[in-house]
Tab-separated table of C-alpha atoms in Angstrom:
chain	number	residue	atom	x	y	z
B	1	MET	CA	0.073	0.046	0.077
B	2	LEU	CA	1.401	3.378	-0.981
B	3	THR	CA	-0.083	6.534	0.830
B	4	PHE	CA	0.934	10.223	0.511
B	5	TYR	CA	0.195	12.884	3.166
B	6	GLU	CA	0.242	16.528	1.746
B	7	ARG	CA	0.932	19.570	3.895
B	8	GLU	CA	1.612	23.014	2.522
B	9	ARG	CA	1.887	21.555	-0.884
B	10	GLU	CA	4.900	19.397	0.214
B	11	ILE	CA	5.087	15.578	0.667
B	12	LEU	CA	5.762	15.251	4.260
B	13	LEU	CA	4.966	11.697	4.869
B	14	LEU	CA	5.469	8.272	2.793
B	15	ARG	CA	4.326	4.876	4.224
B	16	PHE	CA	4.760	1.756	2.229
B	17	GLN	CA	4.475	-1.614	3.296
B	18	PHE	CA	5.935	-4.578	1.147
B	19	TYR	CA	6.274	-7.933	2.705
B	20	SER	CA	9.075	-7.300	5.360
B	21	LYS	CA	10.021	-3.867	4.193
B	22	ILE	CA	8.640	-0.446	5.408
B	23	VAL	CA	9.214	3.075	4.680
B	24	VAL	CA	8.830	5.557	7.565
B	25	PRO	CA	9.241	9.259	8.123
B	26	MET	CA	11.450	11.130	10.519
B	27	TRP	CA	10.033	14.606	11.545
B	28	ILE	CA	11.428	18.060	12.134
B	29	THR	CA	11.941	17.789	15.735
B	30	PRO	CA	14.748	15.288	16.844
B	31	ARG	CA	13.830	11.790	16.644
B	32	LYS	CA	15.529	8.593	17.208
B	33	LEU	CA	14.970	5.122	15.555
B	34	PHE	CA	16.625	2.472	17.637
B	35	TYR	CA	19.570	3.770	19.470
B	36	PHE	CA	21.637	4.689	16.483
B	37	PHE	CA	19.638	6.592	14.125
B	38	THR	CA	19.130	10.388	14.775
B	39	PHE	CA	17.760	13.168	12.472
B	40	HIS	CA	17.305	16.737	13.060
B	41	THR	CA	15.545	17.637	9.790
B	42	PHE	CA	12.855	16.108	7.900
B	43	GLN	CA	13.834	12.843	6.204
B	44	ILE	CA	12.390	9.740	4.619
B	45	MET	CA	14.029	6.260	5.098
B	46	ALA	CA	13.324	2.822	4.534
B	47	PHE	CA	14.348	-0.151	6.585
B	48	SER	CA	14.186	-3.938	6.360
B	49	THR	CA	12.439	-5.699	9.222
B	50	ALA	CA	14.411	-8.827	8.132
B	51	GLU	CA	17.424	-9.998	10.215
B	52	ASP	CA	19.723	-7.714	8.403
B	53	GLY	CA	18.021	-4.574	9.430
B	54	LEU	CA	19.429	-2.541	6.646
B	55	LYS	CA	18.385	1.128	6.291
B	56	TYR	CA	18.083	3.157	3.200
B	57	LEU	CA	17.890	6.979	3.211
B	58	HIS	CA	15.903	8.936	0.568
B	59	GLN	CA	18.400	11.425	-0.975
B	60	GLY	CA	16.520	12.572	-3.997
B	61	GLU	CA	14.015	15.393	-4.593
B	62	PHE	CA	10.941	15.622	-2.143
B	63	THR	CA	8.663	15.340	-4.885
B	64	VAL	CA	6.058	12.543	-5.594
B	65	GLU	CA	8.132	11.251	-8.556
B	66	GLY	CA	11.390	11.367	-6.535
B	67	ILE	CA	9.666	9.590	-3.719
B	68	LYS	CA	8.213	7.034	-6.153
B	69	LYS	CA	11.629	6.321	-7.501
B	70	PHE	CA	13.036	5.918	-4.082
B	71	VAL	CA	10.445	3.247	-3.254
B	72	GLU	CA	10.806	1.655	-6.478
B	73	GLY	CA	14.575	1.360	-5.858
B	74	PHE	CA	13.876	-0.055	-2.373
B	75	THR	CA	11.537	-2.831	-3.257
B	76	LYS	CA	13.945	-3.988	-6.290
B	77	ASN	CA	16.918	-3.784	-3.968
B	78	LYS	CA	18.815	-1.312	-6.071
B	79	LEU	CA	19.484	1.055	-3.182
B	80	ARG	CA	22.674	1.343	-1.330
B	81	PRO	CA	22.274	0.604	2.353
B	82	TYR	CA	22.854	3.661	4.761
B	83	TYR	CA	25.174	3.688	7.588
B	84	LYS	CA	25.731	6.139	10.233
B	85	SER	CA	29.231	7.355	9.530
B	86	GLU	CA	31.984	9.929	10.330
B	87	ARG	CA	33.865	11.294	7.563
B	88	ILE	CA	36.332	9.113	5.931
B	89	PRO	CA	39.724	10.219	7.243
B	90	ALA	CA	41.893	12.094	4.749
B	91	GLN	CA	45.073	10.170	5.809
B	92	ASN	CA	44.675	6.470	7.150
B	93	ASP	CA	48.140	5.036	7.066
B	94	GLU	CA	49.043	4.814	10.910
B	95	ALA	CA	49.548	1.361	12.672
B	96	VAL	CA	45.822	1.382	13.735
B	97	ARG	CA	43.613	2.210	10.621
B	98	ILE	CA	40.354	4.062	11.268
B	99	ALA	CA	37.165	2.446	10.114
B	100	VAL	CA	33.865	4.434	9.654
B	101	GLY	CA	30.588	3.524	8.367
B	102	ARG	CA	31.282	4.635	4.866
B	103	ASN	CA	34.636	2.678	4.582
B	104	PHE	CA	34.013	-0.356	6.608
B	105	GLU	CA	33.712	-2.725	3.569
B	106	GLU	CA	36.994	-1.154	2.035
B	107	ILE	CA	38.871	-1.403	5.261
B	108	VAL	CA	37.735	-4.210	7.033
B	109	LEU	CA	36.308	-6.670	4.402
B	110	ASP	CA	39.324	-6.546	2.174
B	111	GLU	CA	39.653	-10.205	1.077
B	112	ALA	CA	43.366	-10.022	0.939
B	113	LYS	CA	43.891	-9.383	4.550
B	114	ASP	CA	43.377	-10.648	8.017
B	115	THR	CA	41.725	-7.971	10.020
B	116	LEU	CA	41.371	-7.317	13.711
B	117	VAL	CA	38.850	-4.603	14.667
B	118	GLU	CA	38.417	-3.046	17.987
B	119	LEU	CA	34.736	-1.623	18.398
B	120	TYR	CA	34.927	1.034	21.026
B	121	ALA	CA	33.115	3.924	22.660
B	122	PRO	CA	35.085	6.954	23.647
B	123	TRP	CA	33.324	7.078	27.159
B	124	CYS	CA	34.441	3.691	27.986
B	125	HIS	CA	37.049	3.144	30.663
B	126	HIS	CA	38.069	-0.310	29.572
B	127	CYS	CA	38.504	0.950	25.975
B	128	GLN	CA	40.658	3.626	27.246
B	129	GLU	CA	42.723	1.124	29.056
B	130	LEU	CA	43.114	-1.101	26.016
B	131	GLU	CA	44.246	1.632	23.765
B	132	PRO	CA	47.936	1.721	24.668
B	133	THR	CA	48.154	-2.199	24.349
B	134	TYR	CA	46.499	-2.172	21.203
B	135	ASN	CA	48.600	0.574	19.651
B	136	ARG	CA	51.710	-1.328	20.883
B	137	LEU	CA	50.361	-4.490	19.074
B	138	ALA	CA	49.702	-2.585	15.959
B	139	LYS	CA	53.094	-0.808	15.812
B	140	ARG	CA	54.805	-4.280	16.218
B	141	LEU	CA	52.940	-5.887	13.429
B	142	MET	CA	53.122	-2.901	11.150
B	143	GLY	CA	54.523	-3.837	7.859
B	144	ILE	CA	53.030	-7.283	7.642
B	145	PRO	CA	51.128	-6.846	4.270
B	146	SER	CA	48.431	-9.592	5.174
B	147	LEU	CA	47.526	-7.955	8.394
B	148	SER	CA	45.317	-4.952	9.195
B	149	ILE	CA	44.799	-3.609	12.692
B	150	VAL	CA	41.657	-1.410	12.781
B	151	LYS	CA	39.325	0.439	15.283
B	152	MET	CA	35.898	2.051	15.004
B	153	ASN	CA	34.019	4.463	17.163
B	154	MET	CA	30.523	2.971	17.625
B	155	GLU	CA	29.241	6.044	19.046
B	156	ALA	CA	29.396	7.712	15.514
B	157	ASN	CA	29.540	4.714	12.979
B	158	GLU	CA	27.770	1.569	12.274
B	159	HIS	CA	27.690	-1.374	10.035
B	160	PRO	CA	25.721	-4.610	10.100
B	161	LEU	CA	28.869	-6.855	10.741
B	162	ALA	CA	30.012	-4.589	13.386
B	163	LYS	CA	27.900	-6.087	16.260
B	164	VAL	CA	28.986	-5.407	19.912
B	165	ASP	CA	28.189	-7.386	23.189
B	166	GLY	CA	29.882	-4.655	25.172
B	167	PHE	CA	32.672	-2.380	24.888
B	168	PRO	CA	35.307	-3.061	23.811
B	169	THR	CA	34.324	-5.689	21.354
B	170	ILE	CA	37.226	-7.167	19.409
B	171	LEU	CA	36.411	-8.885	16.185
B	172	PHE	CA	38.640	-10.946	13.771
B	173	PHE	CA	37.757	-11.041	9.921
B	174	SER	CA	39.694	-13.736	8.067
B	175	ALA	CA	41.248	-13.213	4.617
B	176	GLY	CA	39.397	-14.771	1.900
B	177	ASN	CA	36.293	-15.492	3.959
B	178	LYS	CA	34.794	-12.155	4.869
B	179	SER	CA	31.169	-13.363	4.188
B	180	THR	CA	31.068	-15.574	7.338
B	181	LYS	CA	30.622	-14.362	10.904
B	182	PRO	CA	33.666	-12.883	12.518
B	183	ILE	CA	35.379	-14.419	15.573
B	184	THR	CA	35.003	-12.475	18.665
B	185	PHE	CA	38.106	-12.267	20.931
B	186	HIS	CA	37.537	-13.326	24.572
B	187	GLY	CA	41.040	-13.589	25.769
B	188	ASP	CA	43.599	-11.554	27.796
B	189	ARG	CA	43.733	-8.010	26.630
B	190	THR	CA	47.370	-7.976	26.353
B	191	VAL	CA	49.795	-7.730	23.575
B	192	LYS	CA	50.652	-11.382	23.883
B	193	GLY	CA	46.958	-12.381	24.412
B	194	LEU	CA	45.832	-10.478	20.925
B	195	TYR	CA	48.951	-11.853	19.253
B	196	GLN	CA	48.300	-15.401	19.850
B	197	PHE	CA	44.696	-14.829	18.906
B	198	LEU	CA	45.962	-13.525	15.570
B	199	LYS	CA	48.667	-16.226	15.054
B	200	LYS	CA	45.783	-18.893	15.765
B	201	ASN	CA	43.151	-17.652	13.459
B	202	ALA	CA	45.093	-15.869	10.577
B	203	ALA	CA	44.351	-17.426	7.348
B	204	ILE	CA	47.579	-16.108	5.919
B	205	PRO	CA	50.548	-17.276	7.971
B	206	PHE	CA	52.820	-14.318	9.034
B	207	ALA	CA	56.179	-13.805	10.844
B	208	LEU	CA	57.021	-10.941	13.081
B	209	PRO	CA	59.137	-8.295	11.684
B	210	LYS	CA	62.578	-8.015	13.131
B	211	PRO	CA	62.571	-5.413	16.131
B	212	ALA	CA	64.494	-2.290	15.643
B	213	GLN	CA	66.838	-3.734	18.515
B	214	THR	CA	68.383	-6.932	18.100
B	215	ARG	CA	67.639	-9.427	20.795
B	216	ALA	CA	67.476	-13.305	21.152
B	217	PRO	CA	64.401	-14.737	19.518
B	218	ASN	CA	61.586	-15.886	21.951
B	219	LYS	CA	59.003	-18.570	21.433
B	220	VAL	CA	55.556	-17.212	21.557
B	221	GLU	CA	55.055	-18.645	24.989
B	222	GLN	CA	57.903	-16.695	26.407
B	223	ILE	CA	56.787	-13.429	25.204
B	224	PRO	CA	55.992	-11.009	28.118
B	225	ASN	CA	52.393	-9.838	28.146
B	226	ASP	CA	53.014	-6.367	26.879
B	227	GLU	CA	55.712	-6.812	24.370
B	228	LEU	CA	56.540	-9.016	21.257
């Protein structure tokens, strides 16, 4: 069923129901859909009530024809999903790469790399405690072409595959198999613990780069918790 409501000669509301898909309005005053979707101006969005929960934002003209085109694209799966996102960083070549909603697929779902992702919130004390450890791990592994160490701020970004069960949540996406569910890290949040997790799950075997200062090689089991 397709229904339009007109106010002051402008289309303000589109409501469309098609199996498991619904188009709903967001009004002028701030409103939230779920915990992550906030608008401060009038918008039209569509979302799937299926398990994927994907959202689609109308970005065309607010005319009858423009909205009809949006609905047609939605029902025929021709629209690109909308993800809440910060701007893509202009430079993103540090040891820990930054993922946002708009570049998650490029950064995290690169099939050529095993990817470790920390999903964090800026206010989270445990995330703040993890940061120096995570940075040390990333710097020690920097230069290994098959590995990518990533983090994403879940207060400002989202993606269907970035699911948290608390902060921080650390996920591993295996190279060549990014279509499967990621592996959640539940070990010790130390450099050693994270390193052993990577060694165990990496689809592409890797070796540690030689450290800047020469020292006798250690077995993984002998590595102190906060160094490699």
